[in-house]
PDB file of C-alpha atoms in Angstrom:
ATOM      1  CA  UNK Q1196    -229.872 -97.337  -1.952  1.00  0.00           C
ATOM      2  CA  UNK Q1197    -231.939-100.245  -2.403  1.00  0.00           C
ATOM      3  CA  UNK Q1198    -231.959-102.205  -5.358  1.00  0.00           C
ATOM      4  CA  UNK Q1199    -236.338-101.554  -5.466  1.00  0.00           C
ATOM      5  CA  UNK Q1200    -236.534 -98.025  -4.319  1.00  0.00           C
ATOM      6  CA  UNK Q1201    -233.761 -96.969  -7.210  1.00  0.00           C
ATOM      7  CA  UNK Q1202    -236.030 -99.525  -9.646  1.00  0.00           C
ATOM      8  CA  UNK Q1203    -239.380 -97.651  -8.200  1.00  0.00           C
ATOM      9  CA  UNK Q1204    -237.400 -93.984  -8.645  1.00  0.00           C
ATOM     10  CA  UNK Q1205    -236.899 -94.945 -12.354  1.00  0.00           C
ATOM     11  CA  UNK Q1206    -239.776 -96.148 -13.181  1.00  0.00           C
ATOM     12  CA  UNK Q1207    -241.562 -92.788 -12.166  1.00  0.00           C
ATOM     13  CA  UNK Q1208    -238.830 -90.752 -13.929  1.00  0.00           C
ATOM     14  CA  UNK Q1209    -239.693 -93.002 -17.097  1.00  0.00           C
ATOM     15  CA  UNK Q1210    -243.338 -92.238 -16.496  1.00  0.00           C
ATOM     16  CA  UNK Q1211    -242.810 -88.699 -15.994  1.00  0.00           C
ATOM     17  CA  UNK Q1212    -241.269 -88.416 -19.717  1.00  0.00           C
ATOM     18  CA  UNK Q1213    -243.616 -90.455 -21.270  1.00  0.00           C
ATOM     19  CA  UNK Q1214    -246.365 -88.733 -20.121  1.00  0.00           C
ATOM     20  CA  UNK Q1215    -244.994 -85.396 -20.366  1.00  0.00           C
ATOM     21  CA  UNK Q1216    -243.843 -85.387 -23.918  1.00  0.00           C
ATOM     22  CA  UNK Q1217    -243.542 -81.251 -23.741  1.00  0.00           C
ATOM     23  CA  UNK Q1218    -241.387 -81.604 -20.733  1.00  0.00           C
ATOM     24  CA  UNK Q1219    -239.493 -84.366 -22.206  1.00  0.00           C
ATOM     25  CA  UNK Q1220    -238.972 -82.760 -25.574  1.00  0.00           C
ATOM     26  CA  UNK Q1221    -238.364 -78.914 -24.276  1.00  0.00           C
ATOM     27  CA  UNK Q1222    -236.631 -80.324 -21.191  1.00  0.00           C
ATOM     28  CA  UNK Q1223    -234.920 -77.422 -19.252  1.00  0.00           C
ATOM     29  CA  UNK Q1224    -231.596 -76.822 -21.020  1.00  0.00           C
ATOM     30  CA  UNK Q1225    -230.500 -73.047 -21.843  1.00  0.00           C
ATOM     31  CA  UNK Q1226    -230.192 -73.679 -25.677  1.00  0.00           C
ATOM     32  CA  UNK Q1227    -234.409 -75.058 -26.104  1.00  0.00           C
ATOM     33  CA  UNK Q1228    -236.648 -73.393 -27.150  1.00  0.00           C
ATOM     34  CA  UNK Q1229    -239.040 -70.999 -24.787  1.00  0.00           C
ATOM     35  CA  UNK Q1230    -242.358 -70.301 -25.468  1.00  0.00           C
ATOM     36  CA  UNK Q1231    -243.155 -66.846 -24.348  1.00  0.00           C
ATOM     37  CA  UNK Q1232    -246.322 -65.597 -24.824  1.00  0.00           C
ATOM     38  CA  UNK Q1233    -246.960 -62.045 -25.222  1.00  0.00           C
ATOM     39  CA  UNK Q1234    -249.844 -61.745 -22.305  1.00  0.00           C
ATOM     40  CA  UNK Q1235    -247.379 -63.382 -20.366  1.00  0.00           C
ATOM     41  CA  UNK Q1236    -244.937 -61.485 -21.056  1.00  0.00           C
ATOM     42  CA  UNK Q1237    -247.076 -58.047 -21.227  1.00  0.00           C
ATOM     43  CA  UNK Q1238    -248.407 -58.809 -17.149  1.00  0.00           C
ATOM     44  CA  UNK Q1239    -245.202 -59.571 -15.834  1.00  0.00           C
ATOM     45  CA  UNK Q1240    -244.333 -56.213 -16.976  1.00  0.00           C
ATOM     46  CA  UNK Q1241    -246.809 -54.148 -15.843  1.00  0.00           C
ATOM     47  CA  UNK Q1242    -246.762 -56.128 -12.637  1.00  0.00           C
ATOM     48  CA  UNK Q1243    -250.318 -55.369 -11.982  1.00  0.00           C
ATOM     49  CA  UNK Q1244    -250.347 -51.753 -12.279  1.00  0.00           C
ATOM     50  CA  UNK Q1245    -252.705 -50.725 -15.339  1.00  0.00           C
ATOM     51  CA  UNK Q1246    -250.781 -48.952 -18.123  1.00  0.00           C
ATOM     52  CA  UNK Q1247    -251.576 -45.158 -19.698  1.00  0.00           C
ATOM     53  CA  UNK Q1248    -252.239 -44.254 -23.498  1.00  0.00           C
ATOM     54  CA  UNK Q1249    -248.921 -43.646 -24.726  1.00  0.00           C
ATOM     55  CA  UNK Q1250    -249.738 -42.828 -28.185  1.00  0.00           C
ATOM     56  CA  UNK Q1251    -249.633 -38.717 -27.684  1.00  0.00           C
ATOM     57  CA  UNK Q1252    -245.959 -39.407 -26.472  1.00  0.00           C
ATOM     58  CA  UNK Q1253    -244.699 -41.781 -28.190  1.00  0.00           C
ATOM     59  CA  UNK Q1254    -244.326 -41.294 -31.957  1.00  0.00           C
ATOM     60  CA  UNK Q1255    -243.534 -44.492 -33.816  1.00  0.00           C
ATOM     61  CA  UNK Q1256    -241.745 -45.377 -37.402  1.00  0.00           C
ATOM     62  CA  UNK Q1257    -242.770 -48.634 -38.378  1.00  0.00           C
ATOM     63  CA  UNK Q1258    -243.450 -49.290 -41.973  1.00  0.00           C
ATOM     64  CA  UNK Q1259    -247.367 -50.684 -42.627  1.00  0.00           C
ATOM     65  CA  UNK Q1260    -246.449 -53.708 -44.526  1.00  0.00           C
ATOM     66  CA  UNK Q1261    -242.538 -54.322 -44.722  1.00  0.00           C
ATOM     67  CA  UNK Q1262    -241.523 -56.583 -47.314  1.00  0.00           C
ATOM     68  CA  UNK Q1263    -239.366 -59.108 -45.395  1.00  0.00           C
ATOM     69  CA  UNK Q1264    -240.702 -60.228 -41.633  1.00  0.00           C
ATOM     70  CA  UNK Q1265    -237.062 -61.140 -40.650  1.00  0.00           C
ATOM     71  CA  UNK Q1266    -235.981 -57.966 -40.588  1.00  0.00           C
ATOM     72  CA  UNK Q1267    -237.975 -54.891 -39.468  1.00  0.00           C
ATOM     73  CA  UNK Q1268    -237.098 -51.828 -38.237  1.00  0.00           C
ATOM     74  CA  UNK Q1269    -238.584 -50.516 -35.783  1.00  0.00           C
ATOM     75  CA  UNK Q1270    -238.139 -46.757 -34.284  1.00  0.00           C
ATOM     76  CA  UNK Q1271    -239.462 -44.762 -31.445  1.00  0.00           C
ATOM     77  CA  UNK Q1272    -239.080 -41.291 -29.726  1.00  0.00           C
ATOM     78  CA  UNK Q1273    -240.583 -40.705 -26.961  1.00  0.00           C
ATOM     79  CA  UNK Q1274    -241.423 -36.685 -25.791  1.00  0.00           C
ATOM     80  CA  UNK Q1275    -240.449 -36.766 -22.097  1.00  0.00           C
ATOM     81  CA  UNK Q1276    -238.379 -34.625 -20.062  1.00  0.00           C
ATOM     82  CA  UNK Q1277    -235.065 -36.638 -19.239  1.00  0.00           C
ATOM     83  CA  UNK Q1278    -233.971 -35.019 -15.815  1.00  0.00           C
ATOM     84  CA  UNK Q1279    -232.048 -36.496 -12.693  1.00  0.00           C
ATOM     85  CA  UNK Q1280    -235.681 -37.499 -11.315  1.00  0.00           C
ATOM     86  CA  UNK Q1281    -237.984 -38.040 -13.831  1.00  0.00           C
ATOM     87  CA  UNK Q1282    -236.815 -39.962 -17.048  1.00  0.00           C
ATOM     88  CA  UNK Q1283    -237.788 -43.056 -18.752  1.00  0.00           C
ATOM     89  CA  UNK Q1284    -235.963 -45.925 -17.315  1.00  0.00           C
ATOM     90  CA  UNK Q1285    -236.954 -48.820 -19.729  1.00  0.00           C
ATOM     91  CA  UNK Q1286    -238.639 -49.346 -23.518  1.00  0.00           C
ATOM     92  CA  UNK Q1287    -239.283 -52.739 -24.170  1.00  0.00           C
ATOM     93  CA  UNK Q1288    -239.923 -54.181 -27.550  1.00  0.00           C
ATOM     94  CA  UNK Q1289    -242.810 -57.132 -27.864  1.00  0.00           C
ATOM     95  CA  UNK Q1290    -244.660 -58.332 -30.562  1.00  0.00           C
ATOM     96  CA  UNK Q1291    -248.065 -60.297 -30.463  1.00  0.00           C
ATOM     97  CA  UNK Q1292    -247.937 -63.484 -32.405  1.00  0.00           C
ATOM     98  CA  UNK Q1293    -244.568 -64.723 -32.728  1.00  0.00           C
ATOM     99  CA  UNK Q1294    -244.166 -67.858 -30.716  1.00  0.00           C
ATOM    100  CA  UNK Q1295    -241.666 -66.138 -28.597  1.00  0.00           C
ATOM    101  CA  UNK Q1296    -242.435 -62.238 -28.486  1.00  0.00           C
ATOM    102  CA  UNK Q1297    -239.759 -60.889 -26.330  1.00  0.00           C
ATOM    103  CA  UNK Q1298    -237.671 -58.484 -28.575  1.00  0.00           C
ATOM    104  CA  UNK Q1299    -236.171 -56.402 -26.591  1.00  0.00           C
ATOM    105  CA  UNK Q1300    -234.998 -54.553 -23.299  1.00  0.00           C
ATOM    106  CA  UNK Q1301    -233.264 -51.261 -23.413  1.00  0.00           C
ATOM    107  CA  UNK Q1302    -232.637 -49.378 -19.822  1.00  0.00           C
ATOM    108  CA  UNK Q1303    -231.992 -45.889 -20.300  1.00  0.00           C
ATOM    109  CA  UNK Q1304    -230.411 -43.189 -17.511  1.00  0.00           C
ATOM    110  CA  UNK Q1305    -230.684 -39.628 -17.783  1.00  0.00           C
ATOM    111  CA  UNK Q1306    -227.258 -39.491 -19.210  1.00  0.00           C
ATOM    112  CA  UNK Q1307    -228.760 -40.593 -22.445  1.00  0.00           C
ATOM    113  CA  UNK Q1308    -230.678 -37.320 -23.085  1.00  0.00           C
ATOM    114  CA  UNK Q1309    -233.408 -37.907 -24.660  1.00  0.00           C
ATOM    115  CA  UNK Q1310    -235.890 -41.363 -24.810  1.00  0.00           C
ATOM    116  CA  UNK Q1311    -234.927 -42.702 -28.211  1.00  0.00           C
ATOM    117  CA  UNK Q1312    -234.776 -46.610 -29.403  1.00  0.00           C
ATOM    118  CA  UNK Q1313    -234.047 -48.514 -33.163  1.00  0.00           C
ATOM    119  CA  UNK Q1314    -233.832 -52.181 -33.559  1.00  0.00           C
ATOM    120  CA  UNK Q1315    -234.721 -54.661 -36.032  1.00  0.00           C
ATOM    121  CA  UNK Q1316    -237.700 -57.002 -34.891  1.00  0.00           C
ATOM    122  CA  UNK Q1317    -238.206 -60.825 -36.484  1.00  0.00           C
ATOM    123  CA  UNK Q1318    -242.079 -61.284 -37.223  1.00  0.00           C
ATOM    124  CA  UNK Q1319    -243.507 -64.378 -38.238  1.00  0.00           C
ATOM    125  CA  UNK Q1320    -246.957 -63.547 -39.674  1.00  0.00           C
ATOM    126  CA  UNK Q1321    -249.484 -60.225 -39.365  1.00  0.00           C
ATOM    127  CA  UNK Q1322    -249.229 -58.819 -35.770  1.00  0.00           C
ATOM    128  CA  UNK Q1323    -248.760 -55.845 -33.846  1.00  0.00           C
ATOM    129  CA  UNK Q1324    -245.367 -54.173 -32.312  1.00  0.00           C
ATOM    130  CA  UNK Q1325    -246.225 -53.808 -28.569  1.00  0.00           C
ATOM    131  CA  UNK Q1326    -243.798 -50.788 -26.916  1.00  0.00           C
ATOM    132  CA  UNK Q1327    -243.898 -50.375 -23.583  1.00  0.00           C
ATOM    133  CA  UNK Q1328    -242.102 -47.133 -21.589  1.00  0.00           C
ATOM    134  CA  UNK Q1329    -241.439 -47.103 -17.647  1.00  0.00           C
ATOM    135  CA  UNK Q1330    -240.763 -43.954 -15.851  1.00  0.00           C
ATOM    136  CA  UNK Q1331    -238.414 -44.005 -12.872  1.00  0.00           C
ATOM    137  CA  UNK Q1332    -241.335 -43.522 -10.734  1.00  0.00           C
ATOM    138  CA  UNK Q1333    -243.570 -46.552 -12.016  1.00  0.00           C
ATOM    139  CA  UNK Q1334    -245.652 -45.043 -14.465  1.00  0.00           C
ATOM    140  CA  UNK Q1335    -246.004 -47.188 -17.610  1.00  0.00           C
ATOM    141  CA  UNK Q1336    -247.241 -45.664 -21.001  1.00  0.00           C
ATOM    142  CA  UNK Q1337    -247.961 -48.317 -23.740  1.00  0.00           C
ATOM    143  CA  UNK Q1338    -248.552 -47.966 -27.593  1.00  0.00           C
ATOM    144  CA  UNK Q1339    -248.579 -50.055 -30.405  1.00  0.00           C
ATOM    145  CA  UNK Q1340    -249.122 -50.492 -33.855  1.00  0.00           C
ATOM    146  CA  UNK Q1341    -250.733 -53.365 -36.618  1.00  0.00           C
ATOM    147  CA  UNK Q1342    -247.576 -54.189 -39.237  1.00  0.00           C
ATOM    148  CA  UNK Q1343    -248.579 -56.417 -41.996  1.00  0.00           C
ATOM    149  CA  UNK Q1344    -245.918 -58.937 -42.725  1.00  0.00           C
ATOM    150  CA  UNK Q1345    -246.376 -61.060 -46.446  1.00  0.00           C
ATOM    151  CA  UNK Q1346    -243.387 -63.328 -46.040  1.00  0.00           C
ATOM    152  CA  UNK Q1347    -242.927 -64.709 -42.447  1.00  0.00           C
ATOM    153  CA  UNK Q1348    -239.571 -64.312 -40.927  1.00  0.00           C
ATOM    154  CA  UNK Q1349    -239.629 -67.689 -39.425  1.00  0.00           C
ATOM    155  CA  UNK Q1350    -240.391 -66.292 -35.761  1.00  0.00           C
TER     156      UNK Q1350
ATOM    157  CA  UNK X1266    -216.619 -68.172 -33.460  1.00  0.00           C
ATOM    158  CA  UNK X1267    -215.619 -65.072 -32.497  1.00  0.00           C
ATOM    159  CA  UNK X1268    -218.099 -62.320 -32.105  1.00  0.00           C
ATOM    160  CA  UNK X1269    -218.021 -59.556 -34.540  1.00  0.00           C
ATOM    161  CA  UNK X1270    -219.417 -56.182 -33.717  1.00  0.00           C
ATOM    162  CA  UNK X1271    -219.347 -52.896 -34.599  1.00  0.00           C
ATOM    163  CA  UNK X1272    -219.897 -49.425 -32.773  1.00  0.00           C
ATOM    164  CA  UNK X1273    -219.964 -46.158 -34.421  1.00  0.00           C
ATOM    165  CA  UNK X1274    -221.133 -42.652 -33.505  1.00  0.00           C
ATOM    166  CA  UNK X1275    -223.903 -41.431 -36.210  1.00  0.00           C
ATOM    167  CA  UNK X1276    -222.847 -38.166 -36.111  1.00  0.00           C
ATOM    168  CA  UNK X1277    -219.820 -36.248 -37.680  1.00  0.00           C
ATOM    169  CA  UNK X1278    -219.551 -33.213 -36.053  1.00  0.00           C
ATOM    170  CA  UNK X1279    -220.830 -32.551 -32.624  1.00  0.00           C
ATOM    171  CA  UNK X1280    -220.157 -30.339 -29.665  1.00  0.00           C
ATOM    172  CA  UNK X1281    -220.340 -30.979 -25.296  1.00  0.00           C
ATOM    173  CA  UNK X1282    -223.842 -31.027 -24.547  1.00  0.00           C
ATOM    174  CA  UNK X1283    -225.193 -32.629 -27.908  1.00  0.00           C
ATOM    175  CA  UNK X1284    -227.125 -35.370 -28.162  1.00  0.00           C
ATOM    176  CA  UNK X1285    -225.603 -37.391 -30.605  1.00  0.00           C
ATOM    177  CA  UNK X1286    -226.992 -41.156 -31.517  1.00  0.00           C
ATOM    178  CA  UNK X1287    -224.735 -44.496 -30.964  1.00  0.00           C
ATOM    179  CA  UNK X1288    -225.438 -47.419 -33.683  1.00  0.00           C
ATOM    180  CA  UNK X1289    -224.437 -51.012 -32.946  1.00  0.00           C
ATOM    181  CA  UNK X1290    -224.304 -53.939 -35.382  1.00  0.00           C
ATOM    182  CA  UNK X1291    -223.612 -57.233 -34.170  1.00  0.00           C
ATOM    183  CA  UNK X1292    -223.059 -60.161 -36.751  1.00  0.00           C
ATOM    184  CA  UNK X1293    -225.086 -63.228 -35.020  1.00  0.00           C
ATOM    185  CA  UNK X1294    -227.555 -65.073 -35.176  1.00  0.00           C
ATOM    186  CA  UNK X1295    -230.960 -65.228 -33.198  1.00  0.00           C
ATOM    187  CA  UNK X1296    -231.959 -68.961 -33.306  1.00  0.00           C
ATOM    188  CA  UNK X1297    -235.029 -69.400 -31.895  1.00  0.00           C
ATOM    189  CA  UNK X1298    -235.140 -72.647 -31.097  1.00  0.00           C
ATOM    190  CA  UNK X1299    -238.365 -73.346 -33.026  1.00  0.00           C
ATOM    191  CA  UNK X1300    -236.930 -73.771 -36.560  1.00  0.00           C
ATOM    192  CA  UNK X1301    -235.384 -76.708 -38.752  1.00  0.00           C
ATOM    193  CA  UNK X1302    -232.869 -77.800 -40.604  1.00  0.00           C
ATOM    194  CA  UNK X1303    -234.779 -78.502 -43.650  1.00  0.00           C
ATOM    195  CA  UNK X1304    -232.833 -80.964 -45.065  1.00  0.00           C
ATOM    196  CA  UNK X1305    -231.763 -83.295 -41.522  1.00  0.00           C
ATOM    197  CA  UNK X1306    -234.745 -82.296 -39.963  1.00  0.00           C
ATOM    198  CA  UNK X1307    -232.517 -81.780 -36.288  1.00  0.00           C
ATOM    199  CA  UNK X1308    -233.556 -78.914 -34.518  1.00  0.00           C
ATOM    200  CA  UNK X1309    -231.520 -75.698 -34.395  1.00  0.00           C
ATOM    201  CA  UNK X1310    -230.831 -75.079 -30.746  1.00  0.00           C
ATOM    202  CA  UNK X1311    -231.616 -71.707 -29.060  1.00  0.00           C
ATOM    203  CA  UNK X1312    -228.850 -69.473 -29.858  1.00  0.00           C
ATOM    204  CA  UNK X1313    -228.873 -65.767 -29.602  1.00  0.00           C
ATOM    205  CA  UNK X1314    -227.257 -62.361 -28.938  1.00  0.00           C
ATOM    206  CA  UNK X1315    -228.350 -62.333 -25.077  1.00  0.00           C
ATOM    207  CA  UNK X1316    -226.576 -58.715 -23.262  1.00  0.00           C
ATOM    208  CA  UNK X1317    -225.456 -55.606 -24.629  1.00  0.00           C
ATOM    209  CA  UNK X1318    -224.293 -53.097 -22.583  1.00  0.00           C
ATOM    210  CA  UNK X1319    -222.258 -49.403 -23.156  1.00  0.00           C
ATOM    211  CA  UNK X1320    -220.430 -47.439 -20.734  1.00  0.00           C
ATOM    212  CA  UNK X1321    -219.508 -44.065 -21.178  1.00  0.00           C
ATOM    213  CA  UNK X1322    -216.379 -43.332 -19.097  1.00  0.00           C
ATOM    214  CA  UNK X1323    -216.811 -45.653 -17.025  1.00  0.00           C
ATOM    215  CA  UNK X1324    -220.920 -45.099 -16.118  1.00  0.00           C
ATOM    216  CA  UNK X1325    -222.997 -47.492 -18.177  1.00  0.00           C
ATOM    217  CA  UNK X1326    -225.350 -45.617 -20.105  1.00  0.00           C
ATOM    218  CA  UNK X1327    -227.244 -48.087 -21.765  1.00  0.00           C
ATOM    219  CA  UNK X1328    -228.222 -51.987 -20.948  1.00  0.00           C
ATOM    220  CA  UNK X1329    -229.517 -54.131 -23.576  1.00  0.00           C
ATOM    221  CA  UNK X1330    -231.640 -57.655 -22.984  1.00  0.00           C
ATOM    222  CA  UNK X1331    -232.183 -59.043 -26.197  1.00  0.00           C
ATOM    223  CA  UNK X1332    -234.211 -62.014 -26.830  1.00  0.00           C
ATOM    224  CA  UNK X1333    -235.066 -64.437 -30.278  1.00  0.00           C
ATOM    225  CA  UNK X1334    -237.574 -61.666 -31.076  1.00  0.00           C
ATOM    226  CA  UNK X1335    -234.849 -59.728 -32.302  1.00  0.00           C
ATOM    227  CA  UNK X1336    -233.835 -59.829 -35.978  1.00  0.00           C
ATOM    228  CA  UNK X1337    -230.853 -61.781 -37.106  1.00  0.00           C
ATOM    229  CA  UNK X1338    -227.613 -59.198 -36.800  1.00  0.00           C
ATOM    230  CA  UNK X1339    -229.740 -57.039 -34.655  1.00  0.00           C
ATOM    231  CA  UNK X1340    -228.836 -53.399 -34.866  1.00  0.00           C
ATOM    232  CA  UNK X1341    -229.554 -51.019 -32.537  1.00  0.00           C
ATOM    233  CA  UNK X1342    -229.477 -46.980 -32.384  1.00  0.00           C
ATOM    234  CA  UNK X1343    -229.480 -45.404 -29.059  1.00  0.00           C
ATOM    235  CA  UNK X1344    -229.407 -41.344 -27.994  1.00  0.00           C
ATOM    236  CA  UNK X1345    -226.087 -40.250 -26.132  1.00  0.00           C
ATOM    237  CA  UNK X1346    -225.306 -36.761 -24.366  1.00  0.00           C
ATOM    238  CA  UNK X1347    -221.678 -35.892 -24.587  1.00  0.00           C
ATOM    239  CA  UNK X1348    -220.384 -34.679 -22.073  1.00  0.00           C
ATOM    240  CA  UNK X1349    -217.069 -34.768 -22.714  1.00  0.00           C
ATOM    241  CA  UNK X1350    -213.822 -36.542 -24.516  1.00  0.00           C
ATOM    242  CA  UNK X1351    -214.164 -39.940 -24.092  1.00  0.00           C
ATOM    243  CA  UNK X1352    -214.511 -43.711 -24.705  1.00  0.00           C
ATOM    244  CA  UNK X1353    -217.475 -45.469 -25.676  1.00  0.00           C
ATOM    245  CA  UNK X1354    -217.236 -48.882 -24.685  1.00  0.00           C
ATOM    246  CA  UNK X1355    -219.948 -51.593 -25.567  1.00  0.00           C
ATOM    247  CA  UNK X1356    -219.738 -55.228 -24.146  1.00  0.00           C
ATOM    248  CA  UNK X1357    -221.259 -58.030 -25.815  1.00  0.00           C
ATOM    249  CA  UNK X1358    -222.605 -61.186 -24.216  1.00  0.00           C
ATOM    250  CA  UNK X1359    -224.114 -64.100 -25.966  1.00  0.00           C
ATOM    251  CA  UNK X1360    -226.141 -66.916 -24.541  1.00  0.00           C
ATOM    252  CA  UNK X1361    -223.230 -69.370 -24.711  1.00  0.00           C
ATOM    253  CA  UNK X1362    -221.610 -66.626 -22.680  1.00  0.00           C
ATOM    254  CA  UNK X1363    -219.222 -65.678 -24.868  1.00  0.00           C
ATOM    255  CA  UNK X1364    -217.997 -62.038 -24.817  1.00  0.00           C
ATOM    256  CA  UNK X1365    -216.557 -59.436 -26.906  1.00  0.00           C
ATOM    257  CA  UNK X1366    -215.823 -55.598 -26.240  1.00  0.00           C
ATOM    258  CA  UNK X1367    -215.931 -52.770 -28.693  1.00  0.00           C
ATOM    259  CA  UNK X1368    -215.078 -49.261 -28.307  1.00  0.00           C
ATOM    260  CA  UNK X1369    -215.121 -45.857 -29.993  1.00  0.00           C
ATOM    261  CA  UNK X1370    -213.768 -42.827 -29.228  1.00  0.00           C
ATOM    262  CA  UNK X1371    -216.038 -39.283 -29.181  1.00  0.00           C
ATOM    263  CA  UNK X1372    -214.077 -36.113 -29.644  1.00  0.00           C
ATOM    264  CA  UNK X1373    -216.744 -33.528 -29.837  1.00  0.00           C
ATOM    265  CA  UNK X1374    -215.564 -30.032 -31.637  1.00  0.00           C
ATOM    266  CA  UNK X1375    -214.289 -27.681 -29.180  1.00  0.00           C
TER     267      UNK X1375
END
């Protein structure tokens, strides 16, 4: 390579970071920090389809106002029929307002019995708890629910 | 570090065709990547509980993706229908992809 086009190739690559200070702060390793946000997050889900009123399926227990945002729980049954060909194949967890809302994934099978899901969620200020259920077919049923958190669990 | 994780059935007694529920605790944390050290000011990287997965005699009955969202030592319940003797086993995979495995064994009542 020539001593000017490696001189020209830096110079741009300098530029680039300068300019760029997200880029050049976040850069592109694993262990940065991703900023997911949740209508991002919520269409690549739903992958254009529209989603159905899950609330007379789905019955949630989420406290109102927990007293610690780091840690809280966060349950859900859903009342459908878990057979060979028509189950719920995925709840996923999201919240609103945290700067990364992706909680969590959970891909179910028939052999599970029934649609049932606990985890602990991190919340960093007032938000809702997003919960999204896909059938095996495509269908998606969505409900959620307002929490009020007092002390942020650094989200 | 080595992971530490724990796997439990939530019920005592329970016969073939039951659904019982499976709890998991995992001891990690879920950096996000967004928060300081208050006192250095560096950065904590992104460090978190990434893939959980259980397999119930050898079909996989659940699959986990967990993300920073999660709480710090996430725990998780999850619904189970026994179907017979068996092992439970759950794998655990970080995002420094470190693993560990757990297992516990169901005898339901005869």
């Amino acid at each position: 390579m020539e001593r000017r086009t490696f001189m020209k190739g830096t110079f741009a690559l300098a530029t680039i970071g300068l300019l760029n200070p997200v880029l050049f702060r976040h850069g592109l390793a694993a262990e940065d920090a991703i900023e997911m946000p949740y209508k991002e997050l919520l269409d690549e889900y739903l992958g254009g389809k529209k989603s159905e009123d899950g609330s007379t399926i789905m019955s949630l227990n989420i406290p109102d106002a927990p007293e610690n945002g780091a840690v809280v729980p966060v349950e859900v049954t859903i009342n459908y029929p878990m057979t060979a060909d028509n189950y719920i194949a995925n709840i996923t967890v999201l919240t609103t307002k945290n700067k990364a809302n992706k909680a969590l994934s959970f891909d179910l099978t028939p052999a599970n019995g029934m649609a049932y899901l606990y985890v602990n969620v991190k919340m960093g200020q007032t938000q809702d708890v997003v919960i999204l259920a896909k059938t095996n077919k495509g269908k998606i049923f969505q409900t959620s629910k307002n929490v009020r958190v007092a002390l942020g669990g650094c989200g | 570090m080595e992971l530490r994780g724990v796997v439990k059935i939530l019920e005592q007694n329970y016969k073939v065709g039951d659904i019982v529920k499976a709890k998991i605790i995992v001891i990690h944390k879920m950096d996000t990547g967004f928060t300081k050290d208050k006192e250095s000011g560096k950065q904590f990287p992104r460090f978190y509980m990434k893939e959980i997965t259980a397999t119930y005699n050898g079909q996989v009955v659940a699959h986990f993706d967990l993300d920073v969202a999660t709480s710090q030592n996430p725990v998780i319940q999850f619904p189970l229908k026994v179907t017979g003797p068996g092992e439970l086993v759950v794998d655990f995979v970080n995002s420094e992809n470190e693993k560990a495995q757990k297992k516990v064994k169901l005898s339901p009542d005869a």
